[in-house]
Coordinates of C-alpha atoms in Angstrom, one line a residue:
M1 CA -11.6 15.9 48.1
A2 CA -12.9 19.4 48.0
G3 CA -10.5 22.0 46.8
L4 CA -8.0 19.4 45.5
S5 CA -7.9 19.3 41.7
R6 CA -6.7 16.2 39.8
G7 CA -3.8 18.3 38.4
E8 CA -2.7 19.5 41.9
L9 CA -2.9 15.9 43.2
V10 CA -0.7 14.6 40.3
R11 CA 1.7 17.5 40.9
K12 CA 2.1 16.8 44.6
T13 CA 2.3 13.0 44.0
V14 CA 5.2 13.6 41.6
H15 CA 6.7 16.1 44.0
M16 CA 6.8 13.4 46.8
S17 CA 7.8 10.6 44.5
V18 CA 10.9 12.5 43.4
G19 CA 11.6 13.1 47.0
A20 CA 12.1 9.4 47.4
L21 CA 15.3 9.8 45.4
A22 CA 16.7 11.5 48.5
F23 CA 17.5 7.9 49.7
A24 CA 19.9 7.6 46.7
V25 CA 22.2 10.3 48.2
R26 CA 23.9 7.8 50.5
P27 CA 25.0 5.3 47.8
L28 CA 25.7 8.1 45.1
G29 CA 27.6 10.5 47.4
P30 CA 27.7 14.3 47.0
G31 CA 29.4 14.3 43.6
L32 CA 27.0 12.1 41.7
S33 CA 24.0 13.5 43.6
A34 CA 24.9 17.0 42.5
A35 CA 25.4 15.8 38.9
C36 CA 21.9 14.1 39.0
A37 CA 20.3 17.3 40.4
A38 CA 21.9 19.4 37.7
L39 CA 20.6 17.0 35.0
A40 CA 17.1 17.3 36.6
V41 CA 17.3 21.1 36.4
L42 CA 18.2 20.8 32.7
L43 CA 15.4 18.3 32.0
N44 CA 12.8 20.3 33.9
L45 CA 13.8 23.4 31.9
T46 CA 13.6 21.7 28.5
L47 CA 11.4 18.6 28.6
L48 CA 8.8 19.1 31.4
P49 CA 7.1 22.1 29.8
K50 CA 6.2 19.9 26.9
I51 CA 5.0 16.7 28.7
G52 CA 4.0 17.9 32.2
R53 CA 1.2 20.5 31.5
I54 CA -1.3 18.4 33.5
M55 CA 0.5 19.6 36.6
W56 CA 0.5 23.3 35.8
R57 CA -1.6 25.6 37.8
S58 CA -4.0 28.1 36.2
H59 CA -1.6 31.1 36.7
E60 CA 1.2 29.2 35.2
E61 CA -0.8 28.3 32.2
S62 CA -1.7 31.9 31.7
S63 CA 1.9 33.1 32.1
G64 CA 3.4 30.2 30.2
K65 CA 5.9 29.6 32.9
A66 CA 6.2 27.2 35.8
P67 CA 9.3 28.2 37.8
G68 CA 8.6 25.8 40.6
F69 CA 9.5 22.8 38.5
V70 CA 13.0 24.3 38.1
F71 CA 13.4 25.7 41.6
Y72 CA 12.7 22.3 43.2
P73 CA 15.7 20.4 41.6
L74 CA 17.7 23.6 41.8
A75 CA 17.1 23.7 45.6
V76 CA 18.3 20.1 45.8
L77 CA 21.4 20.9 43.8
V78 CA 22.2 23.9 46.0
L79 CA 21.7 21.9 49.2
V80 CA 24.1 19.2 48.0
L81 CA 26.7 21.8 47.1
V82 CA 26.4 23.9 50.2
F83 CA 26.3 20.9 52.6
W84 CA 28.8 18.8 50.6
R85 CA 30.6 17.6 53.8
R86 CA 27.4 17.0 55.8
I87 CA 25.4 15.3 53.1
E88 CA 22.9 14.1 55.6
V89 CA 21.6 17.7 55.9
A90 CA 20.9 17.8 52.2
A91 CA 19.0 14.6 52.3
A92 CA 17.0 15.4 55.4
V93 CA 16.0 18.9 54.1
W94 CA 15.1 17.3 50.7
G95 CA 12.8 15.0 52.6
I96 CA 11.2 18.0 54.4
L97 CA 10.8 19.8 51.1
A98 CA 9.3 16.8 49.3
F99 CA 7.1 15.2 51.8
G100 CA 6.3 18.2 54.2
D101 CA 5.4 20.6 51.4
G102 CA 3.6 17.8 49.4
M103 CA 1.4 16.7 52.2
A104 CA 0.7 20.2 53.3
S105 CA -0.9 20.9 50.0
I106 CA -2.9 17.7 49.9
V107 CA -4.1 18.0 53.5
G108 CA -4.6 21.7 53.4
M109 CA -6.7 21.6 50.1
S110 CA -8.7 18.6 51.3
I111 CA -9.7 19.5 54.9
G112 CA -7.9 22.8 55.7
R113 CA -10.8 25.1 56.5
A114 CA -9.3 26.9 59.4
K115 CA -6.9 29.5 57.9
L116 CA -3.8 30.9 59.4
P117 CA -4.2 34.4 60.9
W118 CA -1.1 35.7 59.2
N119 CA -1.8 34.1 55.8
P120 CA -5.4 33.3 54.8
R121 CA -4.1 31.3 51.8
K122 CA -2.6 28.7 54.2
S123 CA -4.5 26.5 56.7
W124 CA -3.6 25.1 60.1
A125 CA -4.2 21.6 58.8
G126 CA -1.8 22.0 56.0
T127 CA 0.9 23.6 58.2
V128 CA 0.6 20.8 60.8
A129 CA 0.8 18.2 58.0
Y130 CA 3.9 19.9 56.7
W131 CA 5.5 19.7 60.2
I132 CA 4.6 16.1 60.9
F133 CA 5.4 14.5 57.5
G134 CA 8.5 16.7 57.1
A135 CA 9.8 15.7 60.5
A136 CA 9.2 12.0 59.8
A137 CA 11.0 12.2 56.4
A138 CA 13.9 14.1 57.9
T139 CA 14.2 11.6 60.7
V140 CA 14.3 8.5 58.4
L141 CA 16.8 10.2 56.0
L142 CA 19.1 11.2 58.8
Q143 CA 19.2 7.7 60.1
W144 CA 19.5 6.2 56.6
T145 CA 22.1 8.5 55.1
V146 CA 24.6 8.4 58.0
P147 CA 23.7 5.2 60.0
G148 CA 24.8 5.3 63.6
R149 CA 26.0 8.8 63.7
Y150 CA 23.0 10.1 65.6
S151 CA 20.8 8.4 68.1
L152 CA 17.2 7.9 67.1
E153 CA 15.9 10.2 69.8
F154 CA 18.2 13.0 68.9
A155 CA 17.4 12.6 65.1
I156 CA 13.7 12.8 66.0
A157 CA 14.2 15.9 68.2
V158 CA 16.2 17.9 65.6
S159 CA 14.0 16.8 62.8
I160 CA 10.9 18.0 64.7
A161 CA 12.6 21.4 65.3
A162 CA 13.8 21.8 61.7
A163 CA 10.6 20.8 60.2
L164 CA 8.7 23.2 62.5
A165 CA 10.9 26.1 61.5
S166 CA 10.5 25.1 57.8
A167 CA 6.7 24.9 58.2
L168 CA 6.5 28.3 59.8
M169 CA 8.7 29.9 57.1
E170 CA 6.7 28.2 54.3
S171 CA 3.5 29.6 55.8
L172 CA 4.6 33.2 55.5
P173 CA 2.9 35.2 52.7
Q174 CA 5.8 35.9 50.5
G175 CA 5.9 36.5 46.8
L176 CA 9.0 34.5 46.1
D177 CA 8.9 30.8 45.3
D178 CA 9.6 29.0 48.6
N179 CA 11.3 26.0 47.0
L180 CA 14.7 27.7 47.3
G181 CA 15.0 30.1 50.2
V182 CA 13.1 27.9 52.8
P183 CA 15.2 24.8 52.2
L184 CA 18.5 26.7 52.5
V185 CA 17.6 28.4 55.8
T186 CA 16.2 25.1 57.1
G187 CA 19.4 23.3 56.1
L188 CA 21.5 25.9 57.9
F189 CA 19.3 25.5 61.0
L190 CA 19.4 21.7 60.9
L191 CA 23.2 21.7 60.6
C192 CA 23.5 23.9 63.7
L193 CA 21.1 21.6 65.5
L194 CA 23.2 18.5 64.5
L195 CA 26.3 20.3 66.0
T196 CA 24.6 20.1 69.4
A197 CA 24.8 16.3 69.5
G198 CA 26.2 15.1 72.8
H199 CA 26.1 18.5 74.4
W200 CA 22.6 18.9 75.8
T201 CA 23.0 16.8 78.9
A202 CA 26.0 18.7 80.0
F203 CA 24.3 22.1 79.2
V204 CA 21.2 21.3 81.2
Q205 CA 23.0 19.7 84.1
A206 CA 25.7 22.4 84.4
P207 CA 25.7 24.3 87.6
G208 CA 23.7 27.6 87.2
F209 CA 21.6 26.6 84.3
A210 CA 18.4 26.5 86.3
S211 CA 19.2 29.8 88.0
R212 CA 20.0 31.4 84.6
L213 CA 16.8 30.3 83.1
G214 CA 14.8 31.5 86.1
I215 CA 16.6 34.8 86.2
G216 CA 16.1 35.2 82.5
L217 CA 12.3 34.7 82.8
V218 CA 11.9 37.1 85.7
V219 CA 14.1 39.9 84.2
N220 CA 12.6 39.6 80.8
L221 CA 9.0 39.6 82.1
A222 CA 9.8 42.7 84.2
L223 CA 11.5 44.6 81.4
G224 CA 8.8 43.5 78.9
V225 CA 6.1 45.0 81.2
L226 CA 8.2 48.2 81.3
G227 CA 8.7 48.2 77.6
Y228 CA 4.9 47.8 77.1
A229 CA 4.2 50.6 79.5
A230 CA 6.7 52.8 77.7
G231 CA 5.2 52.1 74.3
G232 CA 8.1 50.1 73.0
V233 CA 6.2 46.8 72.5
N234 CA 2.7 45.6 72.2
R235 CA 1.4 42.4 73.9
S236 CA 2.6 39.9 71.2
G237 CA 5.9 41.7 71.3
L238 CA 6.1 41.4 75.1
F239 CA 5.5 37.6 74.9
A240 CA 8.0 37.0 72.1
G241 CA 10.5 39.2 73.8
V242 CA 10.2 37.2 77.1
V243 CA 10.8 33.9 75.3
L244 CA 13.6 35.1 73.1
G245 CA 15.3 37.1 75.8
S246 CA 15.1 34.1 78.2
V247 CA 16.8 31.9 75.6
V248 CA 19.6 34.5 75.2
Y249 CA 20.1 34.7 79.0
A250 CA 20.2 30.8 79.3
G251 CA 22.7 30.5 76.5
L252 CA 25.0 33.4 77.0
D253 CA 24.2 34.5 80.6
W254 CA 24.2 38.2 81.6
R255 CA 26.8 39.3 79.1
G256 CA 24.8 38.2 76.1
Y257 CA 21.6 39.6 77.6
L258 CA 23.1 43.0 78.1
L259 CA 24.0 43.2 74.5
L260 CA 20.4 42.2 73.6
L261 CA 19.2 44.9 76.0
A262 CA 21.6 47.4 74.4
F263 CA 20.0 46.7 71.0
F264 CA 16.5 47.3 72.4
V265 CA 17.6 50.6 73.9
I266 CA 19.2 51.8 70.7
G267 CA 16.3 50.6 68.5
T268 CA 13.7 52.2 70.8
G269 CA 15.6 55.4 71.1
C270 CA 16.2 55.8 67.3
T271 CA 12.5 54.9 66.7
K272 CA 11.4 57.7 69.1
L273 CA 14.0 60.1 67.7
G274 CA 12.5 62.8 65.4
R275 CA 9.1 61.1 65.6
A276 CA 7.1 64.2 65.0
R277 CA 8.9 64.8 61.7
K278 CA 8.5 61.2 60.6
E279 CA 4.7 61.3 61.5
A280 CA 4.3 64.5 59.5
A281 CA 5.9 62.8 56.5
G282 CA 3.8 59.7 56.9
I283 CA 6.8 57.4 57.4
A284 CA 6.8 56.8 61.1
Q285 CA 6.9 53.3 62.6
E286 CA 3.4 51.8 62.6
R287 CA 1.4 51.3 65.9
G288 CA 3.0 54.3 67.5
G289 CA 6.4 52.7 67.4
R290 CA 5.3 49.6 69.4
R291 CA 7.1 46.4 68.1
G292 CA 5.1 43.3 67.8
A293 CA 6.0 39.6 67.8
S294 CA 6.7 39.7 64.1
N295 CA 9.3 42.5 64.7
A296 CA 10.9 40.7 67.5
L297 CA 11.1 37.4 65.7
A298 CA 12.5 39.0 62.5
K299 CA 15.3 40.8 64.3
T300 CA 16.1 38.6 67.3
S301 CA 15.3 35.0 66.4
V302 CA 18.7 34.6 64.8
P303 CA 20.6 36.0 67.7
A304 CA 18.5 33.9 70.1
A305 CA 19.4 30.7 68.1
C306 CA 23.1 31.7 68.0
A307 CA 23.1 32.3 71.8
M308 CA 21.7 28.8 72.3
F309 CA 24.2 27.1 69.8
A310 CA 27.0 29.1 71.6
A311 CA 26.3 27.1 74.7
T312 CA 25.4 23.7 73.2
T313 CA 28.1 23.1 70.6
S314 CA 31.9 22.9 70.4
H315 CA 32.0 26.3 68.7
P316 CA 31.2 28.9 71.4
L317 CA 33.4 31.7 69.8
L318 CA 31.9 31.2 66.3
F319 CA 28.3 31.4 67.6
T320 CA 29.0 34.2 70.0
L321 CA 30.4 36.3 67.1
A322 CA 27.4 35.4 65.0
F323 CA 25.1 36.4 67.9
A324 CA 26.9 39.8 68.1
G325 CA 27.0 40.2 64.3
A326 CA 23.3 39.7 64.1
L327 CA 22.5 42.2 66.9
A328 CA 24.9 44.7 65.5
T329 CA 23.3 44.4 62.1
A330 CA 19.8 44.8 63.6
A331 CA 20.9 47.8 65.5
A332 CA 22.6 49.4 62.5
D333 CA 19.5 48.7 60.4
T334 CA 17.1 50.3 62.8
A335 CA 19.4 53.3 63.4
S336 CA 20.1 53.9 59.8
S337 CA 16.4 53.7 58.8
E338 CA 15.0 55.7 61.6
I339 CA 17.8 58.4 61.6
G340 CA 17.6 58.5 57.8
K341 CA 13.8 59.0 57.9
A342 CA 14.1 61.8 60.5
F343 CA 17.2 63.7 59.4
G344 CA 18.2 62.5 55.9
R345 CA 18.5 65.6 53.7
R346 CA 19.2 63.8 50.4
T347 CA 18.0 60.3 50.0
F348 CA 19.1 58.0 47.1
L349 CA 18.0 54.6 45.8
I350 CA 20.8 52.2 46.2
T351 CA 20.3 50.6 42.8
T352 CA 20.3 53.8 40.7
F353 CA 21.5 56.5 43.1
R354 CA 18.7 58.6 41.9
P355 CA 17.0 60.9 44.5
V356 CA 13.9 59.4 46.1
P357 CA 11.7 60.4 49.0
R358 CA 12.6 59.5 52.5
G359 CA 11.2 56.2 53.6
T360 CA 11.4 54.6 50.1
E361 CA 12.4 51.0 50.2
G362 CA 16.1 50.5 49.5
A363 CA 16.8 54.3 50.0
I364 CA 20.0 55.4 51.7
S365 CA 21.2 58.8 53.0
L366 CA 24.5 60.0 54.4
E367 CA 22.9 60.8 57.8
G368 CA 21.2 57.4 58.0
S369 CA 24.3 55.5 56.9
L370 CA 26.5 57.3 59.5
G371 CA 23.9 56.5 62.1
G372 CA 23.9 52.8 61.2
I373 CA 27.7 52.7 61.4
V374 CA 27.6 54.4 64.9
G375 CA 25.0 51.9 66.0
A376 CA 27.1 48.9 64.9
V377 CA 30.2 50.3 66.6
L378 CA 28.4 50.9 69.9
M379 CA 27.0 47.4 69.9
A380 CA 30.4 45.8 69.1
A381 CA 32.2 48.0 71.6
F382 CA 29.7 47.2 74.3
G383 CA 29.9 43.5 73.7
A384 CA 33.7 43.6 73.9
A385 CA 33.6 45.8 77.0
V386 CA 31.5 43.3 78.9
G387 CA 33.8 40.5 77.9
L388 CA 31.5 38.7 75.5
F389 CA 34.2 38.5 72.8
P390 CA 37.7 39.8 72.3
W391 CA 38.3 43.4 71.2
L392 CA 39.9 42.2 68.0
A393 CA 36.4 41.1 66.9
L394 CA 35.1 44.7 67.0
V395 CA 36.2 45.5 63.4
P396 CA 34.8 42.3 61.7
I397 CA 31.5 42.7 63.5
V398 CA 31.1 46.3 62.4
V399 CA 32.1 45.4 58.9
A400 CA 29.7 42.5 58.8
A401 CA 26.9 44.8 60.0
V402 CA 27.6 47.4 57.4
I403 CA 27.9 44.9 54.5
A404 CA 24.7 43.2 55.6
N405 CA 22.8 46.5 55.7
L406 CA 24.0 47.5 52.2
L407 CA 22.7 44.1 51.0
E408 CA 19.5 44.7 52.9
S409 CA 19.0 48.0 51.1
L410 CA 19.6 46.3 47.8
V411 CA 17.0 43.6 48.6
G412 CA 14.6 46.4 49.7
A413 CA 15.0 48.2 46.4
T414 CA 14.5 45.1 44.4
L415 CA 12.4 42.3 46.0
E416 CA 10.6 44.2 48.8
S417 CA 9.6 47.1 46.7
R418 CA 8.0 44.6 44.3
G419 CA 6.1 42.8 47.1
L420 CA 8.1 39.7 46.8
L421 CA 9.3 39.9 50.4
D422 CA 7.9 41.8 53.3
N423 CA 9.8 43.9 55.9
E424 CA 10.0 41.1 58.5
A425 CA 11.5 38.7 56.0
V426 CA 14.0 41.2 54.8
N427 CA 15.0 41.9 58.5
F428 CA 15.4 38.2 59.2
L429 CA 17.6 37.8 56.2
N430 CA 19.5 40.9 57.2
T431 CA 20.4 39.5 60.7
L432 CA 21.2 36.1 59.3
T433 CA 23.6 37.7 56.8
G434 CA 25.3 39.7 59.6
A435 CA 25.6 36.6 61.7
L436 CA 27.2 34.5 59.0
L437 CA 29.6 37.3 58.0
A438 CA 30.7 38.0 61.6
A439 CA 31.1 34.2 62.3
T440 CA 33.9 34.0 59.8
A441 CA 36.1 36.1 62.1
S442 CA 36.2 33.1 64.5
F443 CA 38.5 31.3 62.2
W444 CA 41.4 33.8 62.6
L445 CA 40.7 34.9 66.2
V446 CA 41.3 31.3 67.6

């Protein structure tokens, strides 16, 4: 098997063998499962470095550290603790992590000659293997862990969707170990998918669904072409925008779509604002300010998912607020970044408050911060004005956006500046944080 060393084969065989323990989650329950995962973390910290050197990779040997062996059981522990009340999510994602990631390496190193265009270290064969084997493992574990709760067809569908999302996230060229972040996001996505059980038929057969979907496609295609002509998006951005915008229109109708459109207007306007000054300083948006598919997915995939879950679960207010929180966060991020680059007079690094040049990752300025707050307020006020959510939600949505962007600056100053996360990954995490924070308001607005 060309490219697959004996050590790597042993490593991935052990990786998948340990994944078989996910079947023990059902008889053990969350308490004992968490205890076993904690014990595994301890053993991998102390014992494995002495007896498991055959599985170490060359860079691990040179550094004397193999963090992946600790992050794997740590991810399982966190999954069990986070999804304590929906333990089937922890088991299914463990299956994706074990069998999807394991087979991706084996297949990719064996026959993966065609590389991914966005990450030449990964192959199409490996990514497809991750998807197929991850989906199969998740399906079996969902059915095993909570027998009879979900139909086989539904379990297969949500497992395919969750494994695909996980495979795509795992394929991104990030510097951080993917044994922790990818499973957590996958688990959150799978949980939301499971909440749609029993709702899809009513959603698709509801009066107006077909017309909403058709109108969404036509409107988004027309606006996408205009955005391309105006220099706001490139071709990949146009395609991604049409898909994501149509999902939003189908899920939250014209009210949700108007809020998405407001974000695009604010973002494009702020990007064009003071462009000459930003170009002179060498910190202007790349490609002349045109947004590509990666930009669209990073900032609007979370809102699009929330829009769909708002229409297909029993928690429409929660997901609508999450949708608004994600978009308000994205608007605030773009406004603060672009206004700060153009007009920020004094720029400080958020971790040290020492002066740094404009455009530095993790830098903040008074002008940019105020611009971000105004952007969040405009988005929240507009959403309330069109009747998407109550006016009482305005404050928590704005607060969620501000907190999320402060955290984003912190991540930018620490992880992004060191090359461990790229800008798109930071933007995705930013909108996800804003969505989660804003969604908490639903518990006291009901």
